[in-house]
Coordinates of C-alpha atoms in Angstrom, one line a residue:
X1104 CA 0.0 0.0 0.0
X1105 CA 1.2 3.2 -1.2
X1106 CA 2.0 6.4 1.3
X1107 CA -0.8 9.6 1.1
X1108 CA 2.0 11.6 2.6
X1109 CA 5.5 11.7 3.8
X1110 CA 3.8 13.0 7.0
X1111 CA 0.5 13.4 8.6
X1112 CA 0.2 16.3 11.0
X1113 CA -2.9 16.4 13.4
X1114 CA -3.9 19.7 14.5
X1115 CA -3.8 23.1 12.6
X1116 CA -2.9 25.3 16.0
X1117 CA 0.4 27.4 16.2
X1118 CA 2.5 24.2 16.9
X1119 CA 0.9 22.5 13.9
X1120 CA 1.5 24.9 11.9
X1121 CA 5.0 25.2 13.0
X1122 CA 5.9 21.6 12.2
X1123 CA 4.3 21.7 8.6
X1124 CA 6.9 24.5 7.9
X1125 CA 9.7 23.2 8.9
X1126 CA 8.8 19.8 7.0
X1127 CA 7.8 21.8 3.8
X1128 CA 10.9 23.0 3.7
X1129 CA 12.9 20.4 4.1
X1130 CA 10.7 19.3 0.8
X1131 CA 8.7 16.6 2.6
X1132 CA 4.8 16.3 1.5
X1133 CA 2.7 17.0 4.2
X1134 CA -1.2 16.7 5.0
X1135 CA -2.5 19.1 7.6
X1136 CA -5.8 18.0 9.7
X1137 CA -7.8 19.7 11.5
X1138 CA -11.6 18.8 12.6
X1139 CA -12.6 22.7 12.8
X1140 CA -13.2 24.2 9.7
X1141 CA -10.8 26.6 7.8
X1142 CA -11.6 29.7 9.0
X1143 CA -10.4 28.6 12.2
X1144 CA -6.8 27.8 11.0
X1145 CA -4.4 28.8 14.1
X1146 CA -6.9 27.5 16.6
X1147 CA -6.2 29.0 20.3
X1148 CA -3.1 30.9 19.5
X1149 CA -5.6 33.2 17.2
X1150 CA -7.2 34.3 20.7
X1151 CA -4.3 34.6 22.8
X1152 CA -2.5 38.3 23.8
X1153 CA 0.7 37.3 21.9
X1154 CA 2.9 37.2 24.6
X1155 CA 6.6 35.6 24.7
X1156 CA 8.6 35.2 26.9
X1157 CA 12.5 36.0 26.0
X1158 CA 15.7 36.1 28.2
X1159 CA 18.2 39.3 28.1
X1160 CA 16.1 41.1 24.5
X1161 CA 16.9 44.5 23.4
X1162 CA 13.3 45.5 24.9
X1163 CA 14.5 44.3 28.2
X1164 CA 17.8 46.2 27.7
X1165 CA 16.3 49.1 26.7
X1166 CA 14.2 49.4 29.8
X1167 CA 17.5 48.7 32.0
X1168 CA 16.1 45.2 32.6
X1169 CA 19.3 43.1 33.7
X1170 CA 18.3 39.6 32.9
X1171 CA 20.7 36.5 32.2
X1172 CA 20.0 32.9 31.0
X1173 CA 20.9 31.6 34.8
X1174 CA 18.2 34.0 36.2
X1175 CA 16.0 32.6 33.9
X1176 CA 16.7 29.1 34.5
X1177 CA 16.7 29.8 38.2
X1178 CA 13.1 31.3 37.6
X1179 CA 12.1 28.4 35.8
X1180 CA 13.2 26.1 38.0
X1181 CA 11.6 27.4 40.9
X1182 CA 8.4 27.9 39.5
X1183 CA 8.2 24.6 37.8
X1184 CA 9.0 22.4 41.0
X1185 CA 9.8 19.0 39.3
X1186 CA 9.7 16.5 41.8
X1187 CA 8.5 13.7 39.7
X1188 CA 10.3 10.6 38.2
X1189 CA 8.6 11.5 35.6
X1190 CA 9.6 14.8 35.1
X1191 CA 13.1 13.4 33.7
X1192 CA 12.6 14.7 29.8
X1193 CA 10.1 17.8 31.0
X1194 CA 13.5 19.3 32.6
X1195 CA 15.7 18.6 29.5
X1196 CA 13.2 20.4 27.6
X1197 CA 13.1 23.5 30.3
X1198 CA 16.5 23.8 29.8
X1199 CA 16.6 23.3 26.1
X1200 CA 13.6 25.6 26.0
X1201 CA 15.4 29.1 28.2
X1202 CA 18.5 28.3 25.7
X1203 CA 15.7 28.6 23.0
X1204 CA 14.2 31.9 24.8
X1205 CA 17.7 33.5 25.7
X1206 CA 19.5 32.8 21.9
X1207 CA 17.7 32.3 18.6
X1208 CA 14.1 32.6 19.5
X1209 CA 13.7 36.2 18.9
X1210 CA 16.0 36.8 15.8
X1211 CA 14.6 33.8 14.0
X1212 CA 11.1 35.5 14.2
X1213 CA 12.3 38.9 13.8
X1214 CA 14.0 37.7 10.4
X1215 CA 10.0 36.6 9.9
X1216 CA 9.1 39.9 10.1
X1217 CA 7.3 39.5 13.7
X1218 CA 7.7 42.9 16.0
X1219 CA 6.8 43.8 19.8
X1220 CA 5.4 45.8 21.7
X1221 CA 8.0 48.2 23.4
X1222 CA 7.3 47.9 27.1
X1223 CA 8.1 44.2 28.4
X1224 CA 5.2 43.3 30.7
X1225 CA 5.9 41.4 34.2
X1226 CA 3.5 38.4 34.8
X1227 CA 3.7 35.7 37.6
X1228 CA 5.9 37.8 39.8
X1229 CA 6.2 35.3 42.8
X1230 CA 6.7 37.1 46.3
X1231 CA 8.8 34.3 47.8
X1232 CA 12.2 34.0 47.9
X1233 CA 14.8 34.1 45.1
X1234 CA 14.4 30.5 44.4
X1235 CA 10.7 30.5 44.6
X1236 CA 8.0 30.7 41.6
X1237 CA 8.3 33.6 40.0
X1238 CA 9.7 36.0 37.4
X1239 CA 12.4 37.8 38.6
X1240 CA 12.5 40.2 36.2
X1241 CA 9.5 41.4 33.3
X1242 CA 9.9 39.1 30.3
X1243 CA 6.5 38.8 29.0
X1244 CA 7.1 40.5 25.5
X1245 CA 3.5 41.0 23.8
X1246 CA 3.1 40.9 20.0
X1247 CA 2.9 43.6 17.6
X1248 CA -0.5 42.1 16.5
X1249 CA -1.1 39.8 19.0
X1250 CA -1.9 36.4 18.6
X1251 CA -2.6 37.0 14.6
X1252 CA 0.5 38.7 14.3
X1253 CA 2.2 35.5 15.5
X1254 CA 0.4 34.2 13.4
X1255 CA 0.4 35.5 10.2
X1256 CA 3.9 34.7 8.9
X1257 CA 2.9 30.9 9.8
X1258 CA 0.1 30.6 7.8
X1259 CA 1.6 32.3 5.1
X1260 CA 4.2 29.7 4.8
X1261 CA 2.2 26.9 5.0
X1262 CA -0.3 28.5 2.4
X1263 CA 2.9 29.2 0.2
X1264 CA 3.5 25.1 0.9
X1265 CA 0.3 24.1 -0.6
X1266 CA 1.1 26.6 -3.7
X1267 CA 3.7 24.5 -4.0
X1268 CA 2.3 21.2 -3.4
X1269 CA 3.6 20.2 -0.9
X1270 CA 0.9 20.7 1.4
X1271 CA -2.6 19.4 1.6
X1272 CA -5.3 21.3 4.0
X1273 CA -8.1 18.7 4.8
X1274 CA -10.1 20.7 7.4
X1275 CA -13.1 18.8 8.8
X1276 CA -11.5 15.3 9.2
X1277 CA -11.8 14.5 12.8
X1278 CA -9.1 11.8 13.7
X1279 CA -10.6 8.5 16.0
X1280 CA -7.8 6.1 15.5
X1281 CA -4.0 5.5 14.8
X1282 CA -3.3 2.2 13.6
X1283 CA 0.1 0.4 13.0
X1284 CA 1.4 -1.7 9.8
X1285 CA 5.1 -3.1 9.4
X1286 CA 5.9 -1.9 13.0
X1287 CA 5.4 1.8 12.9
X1288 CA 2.2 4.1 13.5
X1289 CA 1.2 5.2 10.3
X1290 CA -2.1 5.3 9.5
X1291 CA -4.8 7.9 10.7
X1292 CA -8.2 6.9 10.6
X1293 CA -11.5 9.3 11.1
X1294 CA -14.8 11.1 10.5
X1295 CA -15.0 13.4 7.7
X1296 CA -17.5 16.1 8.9
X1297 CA -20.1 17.8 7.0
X1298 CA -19.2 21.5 6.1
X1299 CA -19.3 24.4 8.3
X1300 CA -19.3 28.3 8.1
X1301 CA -19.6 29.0 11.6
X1302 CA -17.6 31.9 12.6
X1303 CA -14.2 31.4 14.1
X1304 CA -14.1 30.1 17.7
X1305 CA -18.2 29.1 17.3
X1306 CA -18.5 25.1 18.3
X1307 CA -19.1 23.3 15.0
X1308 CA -21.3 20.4 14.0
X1309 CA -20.0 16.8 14.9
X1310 CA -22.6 15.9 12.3
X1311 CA -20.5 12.8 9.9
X1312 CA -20.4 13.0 6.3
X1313 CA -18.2 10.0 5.5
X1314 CA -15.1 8.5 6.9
X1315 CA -11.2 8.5 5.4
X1316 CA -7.9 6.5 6.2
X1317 CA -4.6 8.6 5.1
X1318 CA -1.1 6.4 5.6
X1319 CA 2.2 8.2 6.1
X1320 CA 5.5 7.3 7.7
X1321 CA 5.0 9.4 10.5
X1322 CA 2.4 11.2 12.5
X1323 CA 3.0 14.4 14.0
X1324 CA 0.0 15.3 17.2
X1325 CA -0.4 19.1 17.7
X1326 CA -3.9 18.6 19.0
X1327 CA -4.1 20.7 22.0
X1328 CA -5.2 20.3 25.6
X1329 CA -8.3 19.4 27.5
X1330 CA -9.4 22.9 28.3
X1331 CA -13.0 22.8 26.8
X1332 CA -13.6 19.7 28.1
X1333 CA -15.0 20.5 31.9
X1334 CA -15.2 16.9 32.7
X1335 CA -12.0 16.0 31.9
X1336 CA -10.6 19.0 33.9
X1337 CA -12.5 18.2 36.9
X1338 CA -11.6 14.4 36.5
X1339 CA -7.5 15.0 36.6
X1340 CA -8.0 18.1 38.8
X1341 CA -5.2 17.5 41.4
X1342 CA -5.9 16.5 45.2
X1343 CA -3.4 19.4 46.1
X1344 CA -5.5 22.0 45.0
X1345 CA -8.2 21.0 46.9
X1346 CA -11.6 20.2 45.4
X1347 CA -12.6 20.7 41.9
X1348 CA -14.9 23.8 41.2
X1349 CA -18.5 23.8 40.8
X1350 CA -18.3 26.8 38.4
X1351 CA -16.0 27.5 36.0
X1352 CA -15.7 29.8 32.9
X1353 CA -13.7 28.4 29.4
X1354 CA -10.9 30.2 28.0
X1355 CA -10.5 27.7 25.3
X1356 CA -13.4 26.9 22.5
X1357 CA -15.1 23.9 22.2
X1358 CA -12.8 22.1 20.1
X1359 CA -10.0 21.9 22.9
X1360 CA -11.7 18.6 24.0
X1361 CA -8.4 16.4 24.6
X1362 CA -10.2 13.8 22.6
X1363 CA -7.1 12.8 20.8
X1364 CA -4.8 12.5 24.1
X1365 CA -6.9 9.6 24.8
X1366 CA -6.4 8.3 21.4
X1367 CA -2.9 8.6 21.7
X1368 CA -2.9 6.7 24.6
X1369 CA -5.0 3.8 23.0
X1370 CA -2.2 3.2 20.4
X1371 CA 0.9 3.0 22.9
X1372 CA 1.6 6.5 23.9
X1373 CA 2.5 7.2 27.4
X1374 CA 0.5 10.6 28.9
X1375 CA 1.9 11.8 32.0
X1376 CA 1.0 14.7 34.6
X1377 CA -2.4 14.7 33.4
X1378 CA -3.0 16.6 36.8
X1379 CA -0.6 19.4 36.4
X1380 CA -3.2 22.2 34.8
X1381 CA -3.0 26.2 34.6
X1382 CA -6.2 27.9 34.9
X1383 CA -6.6 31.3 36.0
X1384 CA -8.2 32.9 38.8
X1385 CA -9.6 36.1 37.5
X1386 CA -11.7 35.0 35.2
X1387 CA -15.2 37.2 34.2
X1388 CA -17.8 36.1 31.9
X1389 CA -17.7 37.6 28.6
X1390 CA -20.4 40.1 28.3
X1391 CA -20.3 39.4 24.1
X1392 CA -19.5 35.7 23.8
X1393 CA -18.0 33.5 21.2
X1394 CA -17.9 30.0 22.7
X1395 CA -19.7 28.6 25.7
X1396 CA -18.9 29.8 29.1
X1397 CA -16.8 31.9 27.4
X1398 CA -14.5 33.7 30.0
X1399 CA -11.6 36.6 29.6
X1400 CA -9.1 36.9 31.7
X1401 CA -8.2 40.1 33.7
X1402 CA -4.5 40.6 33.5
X1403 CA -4.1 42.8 36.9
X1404 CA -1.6 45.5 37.9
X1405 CA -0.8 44.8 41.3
X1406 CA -3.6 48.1 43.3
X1407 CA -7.2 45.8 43.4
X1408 CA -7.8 44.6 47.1
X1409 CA -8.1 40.8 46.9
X1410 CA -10.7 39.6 48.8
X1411 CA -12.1 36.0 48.9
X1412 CA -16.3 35.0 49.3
X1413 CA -17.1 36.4 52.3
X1414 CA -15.1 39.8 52.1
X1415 CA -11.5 38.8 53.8
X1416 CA -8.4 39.9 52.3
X1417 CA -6.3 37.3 50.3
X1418 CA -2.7 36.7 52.6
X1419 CA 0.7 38.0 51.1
X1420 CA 2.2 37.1 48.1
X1421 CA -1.2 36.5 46.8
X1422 CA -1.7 39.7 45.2
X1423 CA -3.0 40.5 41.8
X1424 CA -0.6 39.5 38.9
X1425 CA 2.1 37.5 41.2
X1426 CA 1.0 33.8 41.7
X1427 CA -1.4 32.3 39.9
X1428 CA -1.9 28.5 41.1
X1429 CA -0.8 29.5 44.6
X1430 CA -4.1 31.8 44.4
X1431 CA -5.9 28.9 42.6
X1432 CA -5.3 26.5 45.5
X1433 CA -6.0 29.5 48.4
X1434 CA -9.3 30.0 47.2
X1435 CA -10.3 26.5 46.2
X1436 CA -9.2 25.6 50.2
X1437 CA -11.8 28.3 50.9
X1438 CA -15.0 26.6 50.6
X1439 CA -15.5 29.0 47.7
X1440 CA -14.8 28.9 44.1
X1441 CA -15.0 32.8 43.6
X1442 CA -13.4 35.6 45.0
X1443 CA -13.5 40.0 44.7
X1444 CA -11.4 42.6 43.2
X1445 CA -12.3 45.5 44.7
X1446 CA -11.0 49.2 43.5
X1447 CA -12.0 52.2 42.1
X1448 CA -11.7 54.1 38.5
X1449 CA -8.3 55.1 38.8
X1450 CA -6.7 51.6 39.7
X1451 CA -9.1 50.2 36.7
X1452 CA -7.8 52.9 34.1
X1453 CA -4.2 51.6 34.2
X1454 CA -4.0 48.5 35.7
X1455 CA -6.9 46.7 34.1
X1456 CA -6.0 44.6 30.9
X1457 CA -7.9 42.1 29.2
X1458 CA -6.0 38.9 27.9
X1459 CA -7.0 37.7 24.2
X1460 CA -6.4 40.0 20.7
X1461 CA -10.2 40.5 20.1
X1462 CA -10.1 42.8 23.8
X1463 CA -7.3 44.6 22.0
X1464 CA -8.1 45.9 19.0
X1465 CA -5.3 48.5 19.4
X1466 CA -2.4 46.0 19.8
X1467 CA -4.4 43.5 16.9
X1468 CA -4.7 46.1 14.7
X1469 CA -1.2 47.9 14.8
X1470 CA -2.5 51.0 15.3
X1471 CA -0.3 53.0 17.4
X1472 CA -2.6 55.9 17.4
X1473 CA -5.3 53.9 19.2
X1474 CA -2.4 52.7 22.0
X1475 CA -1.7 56.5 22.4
X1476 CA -5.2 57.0 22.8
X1477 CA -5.9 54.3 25.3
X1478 CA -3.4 56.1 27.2
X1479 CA -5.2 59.0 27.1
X1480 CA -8.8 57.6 27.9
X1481 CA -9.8 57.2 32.0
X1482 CA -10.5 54.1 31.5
X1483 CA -10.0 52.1 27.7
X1484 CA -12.6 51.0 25.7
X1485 CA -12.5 47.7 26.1
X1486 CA -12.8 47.2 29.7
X1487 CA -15.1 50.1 30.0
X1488 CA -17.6 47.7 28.1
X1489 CA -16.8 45.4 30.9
X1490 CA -18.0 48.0 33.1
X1491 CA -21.0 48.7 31.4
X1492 CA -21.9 45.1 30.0
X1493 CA -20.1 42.8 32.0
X1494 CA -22.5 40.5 34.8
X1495 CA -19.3 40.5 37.0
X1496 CA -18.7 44.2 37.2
X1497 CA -20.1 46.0 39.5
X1498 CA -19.9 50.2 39.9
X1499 CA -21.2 52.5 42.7
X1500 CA -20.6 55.8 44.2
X1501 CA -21.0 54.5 48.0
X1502 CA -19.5 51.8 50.0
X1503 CA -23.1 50.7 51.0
X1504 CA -24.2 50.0 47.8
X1505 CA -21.3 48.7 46.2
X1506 CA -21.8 45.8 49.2
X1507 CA -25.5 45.4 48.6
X1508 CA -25.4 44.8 45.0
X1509 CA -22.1 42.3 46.3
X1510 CA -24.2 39.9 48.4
X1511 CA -27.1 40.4 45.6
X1512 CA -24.8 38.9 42.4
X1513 CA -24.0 36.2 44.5
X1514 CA -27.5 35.8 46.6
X1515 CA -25.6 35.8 49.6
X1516 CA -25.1 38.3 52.6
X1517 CA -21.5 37.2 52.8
X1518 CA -19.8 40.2 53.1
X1519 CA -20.6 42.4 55.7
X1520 CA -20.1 46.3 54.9
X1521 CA -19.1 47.6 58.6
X1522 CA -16.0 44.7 58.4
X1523 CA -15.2 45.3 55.0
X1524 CA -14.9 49.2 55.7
X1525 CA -12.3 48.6 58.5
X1526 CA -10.5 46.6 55.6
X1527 CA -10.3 49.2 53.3
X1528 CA -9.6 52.0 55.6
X1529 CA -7.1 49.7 57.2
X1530 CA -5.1 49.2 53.8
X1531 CA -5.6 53.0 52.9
X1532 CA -4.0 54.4 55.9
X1533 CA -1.0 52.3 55.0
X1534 CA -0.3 54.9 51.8
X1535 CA -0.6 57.9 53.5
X1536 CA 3.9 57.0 53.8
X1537 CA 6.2 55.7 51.1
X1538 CA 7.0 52.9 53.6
X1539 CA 4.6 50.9 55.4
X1540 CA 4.0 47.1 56.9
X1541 CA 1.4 46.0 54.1
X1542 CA 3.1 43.6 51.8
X1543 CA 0.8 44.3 49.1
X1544 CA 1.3 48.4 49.2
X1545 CA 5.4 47.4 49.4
X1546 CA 4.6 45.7 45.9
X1547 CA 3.0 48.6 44.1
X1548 CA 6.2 50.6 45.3
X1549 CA 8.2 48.1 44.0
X1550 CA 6.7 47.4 40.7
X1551 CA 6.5 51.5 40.4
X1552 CA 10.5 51.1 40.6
X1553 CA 10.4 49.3 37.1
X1554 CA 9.9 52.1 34.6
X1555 CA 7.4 50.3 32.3
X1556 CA 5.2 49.7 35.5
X1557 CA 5.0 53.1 36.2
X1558 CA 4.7 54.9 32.4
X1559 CA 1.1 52.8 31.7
X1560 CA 0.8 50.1 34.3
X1561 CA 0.9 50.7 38.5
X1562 CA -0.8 54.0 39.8
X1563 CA 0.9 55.5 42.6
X1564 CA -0.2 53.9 45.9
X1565 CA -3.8 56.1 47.5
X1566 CA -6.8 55.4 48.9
X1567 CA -9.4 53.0 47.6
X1568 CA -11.8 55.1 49.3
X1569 CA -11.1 58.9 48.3
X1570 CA -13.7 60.1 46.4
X1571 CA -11.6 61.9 43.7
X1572 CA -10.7 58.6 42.7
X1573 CA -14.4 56.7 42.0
X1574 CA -16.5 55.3 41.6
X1575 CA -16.2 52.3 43.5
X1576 CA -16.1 48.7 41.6
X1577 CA -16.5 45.3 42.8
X1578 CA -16.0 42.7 40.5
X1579 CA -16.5 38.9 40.5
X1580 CA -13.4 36.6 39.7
X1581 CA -14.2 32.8 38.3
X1582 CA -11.9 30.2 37.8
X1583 CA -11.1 30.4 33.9
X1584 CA -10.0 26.7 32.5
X1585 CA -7.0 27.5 30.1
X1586 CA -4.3 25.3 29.6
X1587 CA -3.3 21.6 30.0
X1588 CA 0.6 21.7 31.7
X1589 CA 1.2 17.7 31.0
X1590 CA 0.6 15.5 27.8
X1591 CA 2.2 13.2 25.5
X1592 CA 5.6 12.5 26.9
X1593 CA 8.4 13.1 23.9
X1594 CA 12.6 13.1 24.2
X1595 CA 14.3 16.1 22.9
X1596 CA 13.3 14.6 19.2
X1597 CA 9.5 15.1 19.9
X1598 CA 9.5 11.5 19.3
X1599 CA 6.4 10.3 21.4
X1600 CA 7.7 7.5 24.3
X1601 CA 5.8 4.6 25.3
X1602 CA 5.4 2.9 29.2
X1603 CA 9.0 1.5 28.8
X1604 CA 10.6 4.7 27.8
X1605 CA 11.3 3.4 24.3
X1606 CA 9.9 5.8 21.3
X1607 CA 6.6 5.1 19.8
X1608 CA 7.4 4.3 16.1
X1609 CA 6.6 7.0 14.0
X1610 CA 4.7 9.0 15.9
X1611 CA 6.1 12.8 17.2
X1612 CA 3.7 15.3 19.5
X1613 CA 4.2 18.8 20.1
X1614 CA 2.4 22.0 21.5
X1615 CA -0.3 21.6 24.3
X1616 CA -0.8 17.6 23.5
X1617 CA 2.9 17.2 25.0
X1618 CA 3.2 19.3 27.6
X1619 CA 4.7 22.0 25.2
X1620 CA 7.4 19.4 25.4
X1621 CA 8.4 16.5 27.2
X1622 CA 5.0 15.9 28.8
X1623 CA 4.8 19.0 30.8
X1624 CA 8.1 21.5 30.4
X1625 CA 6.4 23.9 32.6
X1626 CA 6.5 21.5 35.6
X1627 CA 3.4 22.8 38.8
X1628 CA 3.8 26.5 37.4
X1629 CA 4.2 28.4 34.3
X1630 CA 6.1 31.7 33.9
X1631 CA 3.9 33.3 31.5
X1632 CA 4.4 34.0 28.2
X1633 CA 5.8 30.7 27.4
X1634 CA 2.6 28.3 25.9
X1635 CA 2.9 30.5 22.1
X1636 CA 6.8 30.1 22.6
X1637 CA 6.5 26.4 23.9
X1638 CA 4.4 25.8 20.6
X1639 CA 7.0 27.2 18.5
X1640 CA 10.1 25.4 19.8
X1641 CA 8.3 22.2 20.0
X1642 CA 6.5 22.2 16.7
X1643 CA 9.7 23.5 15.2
X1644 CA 11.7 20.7 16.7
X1645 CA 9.2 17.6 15.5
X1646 CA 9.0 19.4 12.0
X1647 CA 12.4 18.9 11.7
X1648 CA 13.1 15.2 13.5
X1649 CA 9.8 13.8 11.3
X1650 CA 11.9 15.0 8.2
X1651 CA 14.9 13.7 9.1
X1652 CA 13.2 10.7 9.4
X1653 CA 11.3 9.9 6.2

C-alpha cells in the first residue's frame, strides 16, 4: 500500500503549523488536519494576547532590565517544581527551551518579520524567595498584533507550501484512530465532517459526512489540551488544589476537548502529569460571547484589594498578577470557588488589561494611534464595556451600595459592609507614607521602581476610598480553565515515548498535547508568556526530527 504523505500532522494550531513549515521545507509532503473548519486555521493561539517570553532582548535592555540565561533558568526552575520521576525529559526540555528563549528565538522571528510591543510586561511575579515561583524580572514580550501577528507569517508559509504542493489542508477530518502496519504508526483513521461556516471560535457540527484513512510514515500530534472539556478538567484536577470547582468559565473553544490525548494513549503513547493544569483565577464572563462559558481573563496590575467570598483579604504574596496556582489553591481551600477585586476608577484605568487579541483591538490592529489614545482615555474602551456590560462588574458611588449589589450577584449576605470598611480603611491608611507594613502596598512601590510599570501600568499607591478617585467597583473573579501543563511524553526529538521509555514508532507530539514538550516543560507553574513560545520550539523541533526521518 502506497504512502498519502510523507507526514500526517494532526492539529492546525500554532504548533501544527510550526511543524508543517519546517517539513515543507525540508521538501517533505505533508497533510494538515484539523476537525474545525478553515476559517479557524491557528486555533487558540488566534485568541491569545501574543505574549513571549524572552531572556536578556533589546526590549528588556532598553528598559534597563538586567536579565541573564541563569536567572532565567533559576526562575524556571523554581516555578516549575519538578519532583516527579517523571519529570526526567520535561526538565531537559526547560533547559533546552530558556536556551531557545535566551539565543535564537527572537531573531529567527524577527528575520520573519514578527515585531513587539516596546514595554516588556511582568506576569507571575512570585513574592517568595529568590528561588521561589516567580519571574524575577518582566519578560513577557506581547506581540505587535497579537496572537494574529504570530500568526500570520505561519500561515503564510504553510499557504505558500500548498502553492507549491507540498501541502494538503483537509479541514473537517476528525481523527478517531492510529493504527500500526510493518511496526510503525502510520495510519490515521477518522470522521469526515459535513461542512461548516460558523464563525471562528463558534462550536461546530460533529454531524458525519463520511469516513477517510490517510497512511504516512510518521504522524505528528499538535492537537491541544483538554481545556473545553470540563469533565476532563474536573476528573484529573489534582488532590493538592483542593476540590474541583463547581463553576467554572472556558478560556479555550469547544474544540480543545483532549479527545485525541486519549487516542494517543490507546495506540501506545505514554500521557503523564495529566493533573498538572493552569487555569486562572480572574476570570469574568464575557459580556459578548463567542464560545460557551466563554470567559476573559483580567490581566491585573498589582492596586485591586483581593478579597475571597465572604469579604477577607487574600494573605501575602497572593496579590493581583504575582502567583497564579498558589491563588488557585487558596481559594479552592476556601470553601468558595470565587473571589473580589475591589477598586476604584483610577486603579481600573491603568492597571486593568484584558487577555486575548479581540479585547485589543489596538495592539491586533497595529494601530499605534489607538495605543496613544488608550493612554489618554480614563479608563480604555475595552474594559469600560466590561464596566457597562459585563455581569461580574459592579460600579457605585457609596460603600453601602457597592456591598449590597455584592451579596445580591452572588445571593448571599456574605460580606458584611461595617468589616469590609475597617479593611479598606485599614489598607488605605497604610499609603498615607512611602513605607509601610502592608506587603501588598510594598509591591506597588516596588513594581513602580520598574519604569514600564510606572509609564502605563501601576498607579501610585492612594486610597481605595477617596472620592476623587471613583466610583467604587467590585467585581466577581471565576476560575477560567486554560491550559493543559502535561501531555504526551516526547525526548528532545518530539519523538512520542511509550510505558518503557522506548519511542513510539513513527509518531512525534508537540504543543499543548505534550506538555509544550516532554509531557509537561512547565513543571506545577508556568512563567507566562511561554505556551505560544512552547508551541513554537516544540512544533519546530518535531518538524524537523519527522523530516529527518522519512
Amino acid at each position: 500500500m502506497s504512502y498519502d504523505a510523507d507526514v500526517i500532522v494532526i492539529g492546525a494550531g500554532l504548533a501544527g503549523l510550526a511543524a508543517v513549515v519546517e517539513l515543507a521545507e525540508a521538501g517533505r509532503r505533508v497533510i494538515l488536519l484539523d476537525q474545525e473548519p478553515e476559517q479557524s486555521l491557528g486555533g487558540q493561539a488566534h485568541w491569545s494576547f501574543g505574549g513571549l517570553f524572552f531572556v536578556d532582548s533589546p526590549e528588556q535592555r532598553r528598559l534597563r532590565i538586567r536579565d541573564s540565561r541563569e536567572l532565567a533558568m533559576q526562575d524556571w526552575l523554581g516555578t516549575a517544581g519538578f519532583d516527579r520521576e517523571e519529570d526526567h525529559w520535561p526538565r531537559q526540555w526547560a533547559e533546552a527551551y530558556v536556551d531557545f528563549a535566551a539565543g535564537e528565538k527572537r531573531p529567527w522571528l524577527h528575520a520573519m518579520g514578527v515585531r513587539w510591543f516596546p514595554v516588556v510586561g511582568w506576569a507571575e511575579r512570585g513574592g517568595y524567595d529568590a528561588q521561589g515561583p516567580g519571574n524575577s524580572v518582566p519578560r513577557f514580550h506581547i506581540t505587535w498584533g497579537t496572537g494574529p501577528g504570530l500568526l500570520a507569517p505561519f500561515e503564510r508559509r504553510v499557504r505558500e507550501a500548498v502553492a507549491k504542493g507540498l501541502v494538503e489542508l483537509r479541514f473537517r477530518h476528525r481523527v478517531t484512530g492510529l493504527a500500526r502496519s510493518a511496526g510503525a504508526v502510520d495510519t490515521v483513521r477518522g470522521e469526515v465532517l459535513v461542512p461548516s461556516g460558523v464563525e471562528r471560535g463558534v462550536a461546530s457540527s460533529r454531524e458525519t459526512a463520511g469516513e477517510f484513512e490517510l497512511r504516512a510514515q510518521a504522524v505528528v500530534i499538535t492537537s491541544g489540551g483538554i481545556g473545553a472539556n470540563l469533565e476532563l478538567v474536573r476528573k484529573n484536577w489534582p488532590a493538592r488544589l483542593g476540590r474541583a470547582p463547581e463553576r467554572m468559565l472556558s478560556g479555550v473553544p469547544a474544540h480543545v476537548d483532549g479527545e485525541l490525548l486519549g487516542i494517543a494513549e490507546d495506540a501506545g503513547a505514554r500521557l503523564i502529569n495529566r493533573d498538572r493544569m493552569w487555569h486562572y483565577t480572574e476570570g469574568v464572563e464575557n459580556w459578548n460571547p463567542i464560545w460557551a462559558r466563554h470567559g476573559i481573563r483580567i490581566l491585573p496590575g498589582p492596586s485591586s484589594l483581593w478579597l475571597d467570598a465572604r469579604g477577607r483579604r487574600l494573605p501575602a504574596p497572593l496579590f493581583p498578577g504575582f502567583d497564579t496556582l498558589g491563588t488557585l489553591e487558596h481559594i479552592m481551600r476556601s470553601g468558595h470557588d470565587y473571589t473580589w477585586f475591589v477598586l476604584n476608577q483610577r486603579i481600573i484605568g491603568k492597571e486593568f488589561g484584558l487577555s486575548g487579541s479581540e479585547q485589543n483591538p489596538d495592539l491586533t490592529g497595529r494601530s499605534v494611534r489607538e495605543v496613544l489614545g488608550r493612554a489618554r482615555q480614563p479608563v480604555p474602551g475595552p474594559v469600560k464595556s466590561f464596566m457597562e456590560h459585563g455581569a461580574d462588574f459592579i460600579v457605585e458611588r457609596e460603600l453601602p451600595d457597592l456591598v449590597r449589589r455584592m451579596n445580591e450577584l452572588t445571593g448571599e449576605a456574605r460580606i458584611d459592609e461595617a468589616e469590609l470598611r475597617r479593611t479598606i480603611e485599614a489598607r488605605d491608611r497604610e499609603t498615607a507614607n512611602p513605607y509601610t507594613k502592608d506587603a501588598q502596598i510594598t509591591a506597588i512601590h516596588g513594581a513602580r521602581a520598574y519604569l514600564g510599570d510606572k509609564l502605563i501600568r501601576t498607579v501610585p499607591p492612594h486610597p481605595v476610598l477617596d472620592p476623587a478617585a471613583g466610583p467604587l467597583i467590585a467585581v466577581r473573579l471565576n476560575i477560567l480553565t486554560r491550559k493543559t501543563l502535561g501531555g504526551l511524553e516526547t525526548d528532545l526529538s518530539s519523538r512520542v515515548l511509550t510505558a518503557d521509555g522506548t519511542p513510539l514508532p513513527g509518531v512525534y507530539a508537540a504543543g499543548e498535547a505534550a506538555g509544550f514538550g516532554g509531557g509537561g516543560v512547565h513543571g506545577y507553574r508556568a512563567l507566562e508568556g511561554t505556551f505560544l513560545g512552547g508551541c513554537l520550539f516544540s512544533g519546530r523541533t518535531a518538524g524537523r526530527a519527522a523530516a529527518g526521518a522519512v
